[in-house]
XYZ file of N, CA and C in Angstrom:
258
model
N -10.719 -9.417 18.417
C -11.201 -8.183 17.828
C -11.919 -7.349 18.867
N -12.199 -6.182 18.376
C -12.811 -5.381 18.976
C -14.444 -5.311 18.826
N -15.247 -4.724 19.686
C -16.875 -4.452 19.381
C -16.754 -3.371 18.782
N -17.840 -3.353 17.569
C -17.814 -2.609 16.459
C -19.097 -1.764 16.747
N -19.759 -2.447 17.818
C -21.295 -1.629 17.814
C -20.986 0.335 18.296
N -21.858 0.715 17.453
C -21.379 2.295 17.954
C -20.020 2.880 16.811
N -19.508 2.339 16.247
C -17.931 2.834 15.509
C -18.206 3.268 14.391
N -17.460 3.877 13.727
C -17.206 4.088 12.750
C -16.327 2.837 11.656
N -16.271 2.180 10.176
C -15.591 1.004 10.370
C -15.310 1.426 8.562
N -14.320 0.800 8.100
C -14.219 0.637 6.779
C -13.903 -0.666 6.665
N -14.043 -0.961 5.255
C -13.680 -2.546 4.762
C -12.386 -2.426 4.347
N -11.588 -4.026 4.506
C -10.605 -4.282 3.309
C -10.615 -5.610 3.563
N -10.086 -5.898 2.269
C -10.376 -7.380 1.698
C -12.100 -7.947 1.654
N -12.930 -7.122 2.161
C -14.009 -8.060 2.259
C -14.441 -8.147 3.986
N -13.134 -7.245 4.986
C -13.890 -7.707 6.476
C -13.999 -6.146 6.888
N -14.588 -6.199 7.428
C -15.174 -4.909 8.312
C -13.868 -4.885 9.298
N -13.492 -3.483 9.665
C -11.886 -2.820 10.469
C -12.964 -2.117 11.187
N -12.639 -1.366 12.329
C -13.385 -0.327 12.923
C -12.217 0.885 12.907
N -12.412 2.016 12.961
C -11.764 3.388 12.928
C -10.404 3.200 13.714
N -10.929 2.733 15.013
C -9.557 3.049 16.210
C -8.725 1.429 15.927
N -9.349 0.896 15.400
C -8.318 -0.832 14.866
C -7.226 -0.193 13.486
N -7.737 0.713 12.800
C -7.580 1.390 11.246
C -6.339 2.497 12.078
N -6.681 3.499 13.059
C -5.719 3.863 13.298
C -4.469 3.564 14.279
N -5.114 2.696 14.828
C -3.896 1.477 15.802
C -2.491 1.318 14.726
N -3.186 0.229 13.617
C -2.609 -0.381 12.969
C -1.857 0.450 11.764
N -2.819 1.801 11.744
C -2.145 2.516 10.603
C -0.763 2.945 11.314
N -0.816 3.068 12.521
C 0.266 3.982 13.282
C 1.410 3.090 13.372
N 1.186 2.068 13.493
C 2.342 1.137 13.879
C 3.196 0.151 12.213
N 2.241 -0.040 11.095
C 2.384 -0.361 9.843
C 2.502 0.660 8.899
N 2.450 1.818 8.992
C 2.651 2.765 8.294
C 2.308 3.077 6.922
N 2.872 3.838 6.021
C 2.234 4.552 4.903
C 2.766 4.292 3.960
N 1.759 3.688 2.682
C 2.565 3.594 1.688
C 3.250 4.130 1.160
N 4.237 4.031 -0.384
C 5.429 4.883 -0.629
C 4.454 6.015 -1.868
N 3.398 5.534 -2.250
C 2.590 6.514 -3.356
C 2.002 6.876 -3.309
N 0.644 6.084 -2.155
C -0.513 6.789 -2.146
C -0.641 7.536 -0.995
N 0.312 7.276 -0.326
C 0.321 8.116 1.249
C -0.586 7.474 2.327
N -1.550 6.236 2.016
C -2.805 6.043 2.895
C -2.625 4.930 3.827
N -2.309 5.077 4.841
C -1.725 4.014 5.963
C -2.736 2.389 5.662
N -1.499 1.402 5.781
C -1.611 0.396 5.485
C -3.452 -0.279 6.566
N -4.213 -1.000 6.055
C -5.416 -1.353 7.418
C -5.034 -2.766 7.725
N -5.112 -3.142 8.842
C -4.596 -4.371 9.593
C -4.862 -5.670 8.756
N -5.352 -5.474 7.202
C -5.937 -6.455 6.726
C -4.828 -6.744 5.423
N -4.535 -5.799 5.193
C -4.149 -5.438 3.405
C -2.689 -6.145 4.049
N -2.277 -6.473 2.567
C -0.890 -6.842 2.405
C 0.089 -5.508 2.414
N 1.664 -5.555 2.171
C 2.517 -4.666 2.072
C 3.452 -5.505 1.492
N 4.024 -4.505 0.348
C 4.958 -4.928 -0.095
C 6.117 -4.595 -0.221
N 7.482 -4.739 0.054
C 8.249 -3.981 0.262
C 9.096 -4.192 -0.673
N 9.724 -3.097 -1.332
C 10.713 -3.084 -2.634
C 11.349 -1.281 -2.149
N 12.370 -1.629 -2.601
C 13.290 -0.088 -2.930
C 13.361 0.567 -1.701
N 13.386 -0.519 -0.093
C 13.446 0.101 0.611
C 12.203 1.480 1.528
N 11.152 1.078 0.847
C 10.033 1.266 1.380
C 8.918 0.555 1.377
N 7.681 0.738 1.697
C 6.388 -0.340 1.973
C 5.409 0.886 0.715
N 4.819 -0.734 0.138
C 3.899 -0.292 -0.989
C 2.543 -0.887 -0.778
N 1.464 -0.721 -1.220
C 0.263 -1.660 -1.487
C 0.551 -1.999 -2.978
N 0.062 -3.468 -2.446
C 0.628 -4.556 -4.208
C 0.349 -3.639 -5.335
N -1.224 -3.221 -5.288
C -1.662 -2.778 -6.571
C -0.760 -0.946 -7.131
N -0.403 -0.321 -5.593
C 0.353 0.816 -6.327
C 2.212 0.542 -6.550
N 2.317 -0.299 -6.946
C 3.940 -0.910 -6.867
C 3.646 -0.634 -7.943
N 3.862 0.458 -9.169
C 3.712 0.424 -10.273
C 4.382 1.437 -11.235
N 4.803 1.721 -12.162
C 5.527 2.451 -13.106
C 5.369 3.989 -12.866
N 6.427 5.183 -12.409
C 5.826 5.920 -11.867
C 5.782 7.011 -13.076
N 6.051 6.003 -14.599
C 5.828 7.126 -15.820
C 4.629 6.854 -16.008
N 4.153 5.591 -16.437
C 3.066 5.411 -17.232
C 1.632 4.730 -16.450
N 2.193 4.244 -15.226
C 1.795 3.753 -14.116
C 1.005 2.171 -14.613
N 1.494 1.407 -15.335
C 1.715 0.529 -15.916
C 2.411 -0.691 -14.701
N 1.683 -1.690 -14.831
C 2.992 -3.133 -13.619
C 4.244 -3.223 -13.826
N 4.567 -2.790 -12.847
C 6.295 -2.958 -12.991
C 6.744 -4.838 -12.441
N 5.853 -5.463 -11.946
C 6.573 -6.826 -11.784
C 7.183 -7.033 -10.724
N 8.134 -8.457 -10.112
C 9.056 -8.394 -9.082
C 10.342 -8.110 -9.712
N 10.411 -8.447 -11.100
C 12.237 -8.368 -11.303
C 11.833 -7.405 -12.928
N 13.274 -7.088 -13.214
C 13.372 -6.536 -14.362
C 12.995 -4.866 -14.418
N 12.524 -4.481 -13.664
C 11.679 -3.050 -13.442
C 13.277 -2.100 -12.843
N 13.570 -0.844 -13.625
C 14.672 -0.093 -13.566
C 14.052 0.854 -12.322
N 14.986 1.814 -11.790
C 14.691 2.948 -10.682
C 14.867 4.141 -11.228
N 13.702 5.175 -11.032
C 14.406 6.475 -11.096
C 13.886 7.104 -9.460
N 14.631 8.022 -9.511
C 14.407 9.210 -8.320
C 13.607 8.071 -7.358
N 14.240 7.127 -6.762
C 14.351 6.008 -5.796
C 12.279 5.454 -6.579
N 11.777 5.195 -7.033
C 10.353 4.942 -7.890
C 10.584 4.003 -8.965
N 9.830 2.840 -9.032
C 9.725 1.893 -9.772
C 9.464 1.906 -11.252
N 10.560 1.981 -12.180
C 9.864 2.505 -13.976
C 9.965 0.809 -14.660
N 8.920 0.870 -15.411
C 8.768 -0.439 -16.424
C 9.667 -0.548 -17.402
N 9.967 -1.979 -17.795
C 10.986 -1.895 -18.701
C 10.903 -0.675 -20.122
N 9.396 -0.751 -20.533
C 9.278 -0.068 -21.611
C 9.328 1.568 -21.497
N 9.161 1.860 -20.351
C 9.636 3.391 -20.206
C 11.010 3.538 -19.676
N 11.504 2.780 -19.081
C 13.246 2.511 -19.295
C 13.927 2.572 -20.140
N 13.270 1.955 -21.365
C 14.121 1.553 -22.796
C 15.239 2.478 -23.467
Protein backbone atom coordinates (compact mmCIF):
# COMPACT_ATOMS: atom_id res chain seq x y z
CA UNK A 1 0.00 0.00 0.00
CA UNK A 2 0.56 3.38 -0.14
CA UNK A 3 1.21 6.24 2.85
CA UNK A 4 -1.95 7.78 3.52
CA UNK A 5 -0.48 10.56 5.76
CA UNK A 6 -1.36 13.97 4.04
CA UNK A 7 -4.27 12.32 1.40
CA UNK A 8 -7.33 12.57 0.86
CA UNK A 9 -9.00 8.73 1.42
CA UNK A 10 -12.51 7.13 1.24
CA UNK A 11 -13.67 3.81 2.68
CA UNK A 12 -14.99 0.56 1.15
CA UNK A 13 -15.75 -2.47 2.73
CA UNK A 14 -14.58 -1.17 6.03
CA UNK A 15 -10.65 -0.21 4.78
CA UNK A 16 -9.47 3.13 4.20
CA UNK A 17 -8.36 3.66 -0.08
CA UNK A 18 -6.48 6.95 -0.49
CA UNK A 19 -7.66 9.32 -3.56
CA UNK A 20 -4.70 8.51 -6.08
CA UNK A 21 -5.12 4.36 -5.09
CA UNK A 22 -9.26 5.28 -5.87
CA UNK A 23 -8.18 6.82 -9.07
CA UNK A 24 -5.39 4.32 -10.16
CA UNK A 25 -7.77 1.61 -9.76
CA UNK A 26 -10.85 3.46 -10.91
CA UNK A 27 -8.97 3.98 -14.28
CA UNK A 28 -7.91 0.63 -14.93
CA UNK A 29 -11.39 -1.36 -13.34
CA UNK A 30 -13.72 0.92 -14.61
CA UNK A 31 -17.38 2.07 -14.25
CA UNK A 32 -20.25 0.54 -13.35
CA UNK A 33 -23.16 -0.16 -15.85
CA UNK A 34 -25.85 2.17 -13.50
CA UNK A 35 -24.38 4.13 -11.23
CA UNK A 36 -21.58 5.43 -13.35
CA UNK A 37 -19.07 5.48 -10.11
CA UNK A 38 -15.74 3.74 -10.85
CA UNK A 39 -15.26 0.51 -9.21
CA UNK A 40 -12.48 1.22 -5.60
CA UNK A 41 -9.70 -1.39 -5.47
CA UNK A 42 -11.73 -3.00 -2.70
CA UNK A 43 -15.40 -3.58 -3.92
CA UNK A 44 -16.39 -6.55 -5.86
CA UNK A 45 -17.71 -6.42 -9.69
CA UNK A 46 -20.02 -8.22 -11.17
CA UNK A 47 -20.33 -8.96 -14.52
CA UNK A 48 -23.65 -9.90 -16.36
CA UNK A 49 -25.04 -8.66 -19.86
CA UNK A 50 -21.72 -7.97 -20.91
CA UNK A 51 -20.86 -5.17 -18.67
CA UNK A 52 -19.42 -4.65 -14.95
CA UNK A 53 -21.96 -3.89 -12.13
CA UNK A 54 -21.62 -3.35 -8.26
CA UNK A 55 -23.51 -6.47 -6.64
CA UNK A 56 -25.95 -4.23 -4.90
CA UNK A 57 -26.92 -2.11 -8.31
CA UNK A 58 -27.42 -5.44 -10.50
CA UNK A 59 -31.01 -4.77 -10.10
CA UNK A 60 -34.47 -4.41 -11.91
CA UNK A 61 -34.24 -1.38 -14.02
CA UNK A 62 -38.34 -1.03 -13.63
CA UNK A 63 -38.89 -1.38 -10.15
CA UNK A 64 -35.32 -1.64 -9.04
CA UNK A 65 -36.18 -4.66 -7.10
CA UNK A 66 -33.18 -8.02 -7.10
CA UNK A 67 -33.04 -9.39 -10.17
CA UNK A 68 -30.90 -12.62 -8.96
CA UNK A 69 -28.22 -14.72 -11.03
CA UNK A 70 -30.74 -16.64 -13.26
CA UNK A 71 -34.29 -16.15 -14.34
CA UNK A 72 -34.12 -12.19 -14.67
CA UNK A 73 -35.39 -11.15 -18.54
CA UNK A 74 -33.43 -8.07 -20.60
CA UNK A 75 -34.71 -4.99 -21.84
CA UNK A 76 -32.78 -2.18 -23.73
CA UNK A 77 -29.51 -4.46 -22.83
CA UNK A 78 -30.74 -3.77 -18.42
CA UNK A 79 -31.66 -6.38 -16.06
CA UNK A 80 -35.86 -6.64 -15.47
CA UNK A 81 -37.30 -9.04 -12.63
CA UNK A 82 -39.37 -11.76 -13.35
CA UNK A 83 -42.42 -9.85 -12.01
CA UNK A 84 -42.03 -6.84 -14.20
CA UNK A 85 -41.37 -9.21 -17.13
CA UNK A 86 -44.58 -11.05 -16.63
Amino acid sequence: GCSMAGKNYSTSNGKAVCSDCVAKAGASRGACAKCSKDFLPTESIMQSLGKKWHPTCFSCCKCDGPVGTSGFSVADGKPVCPSCAG
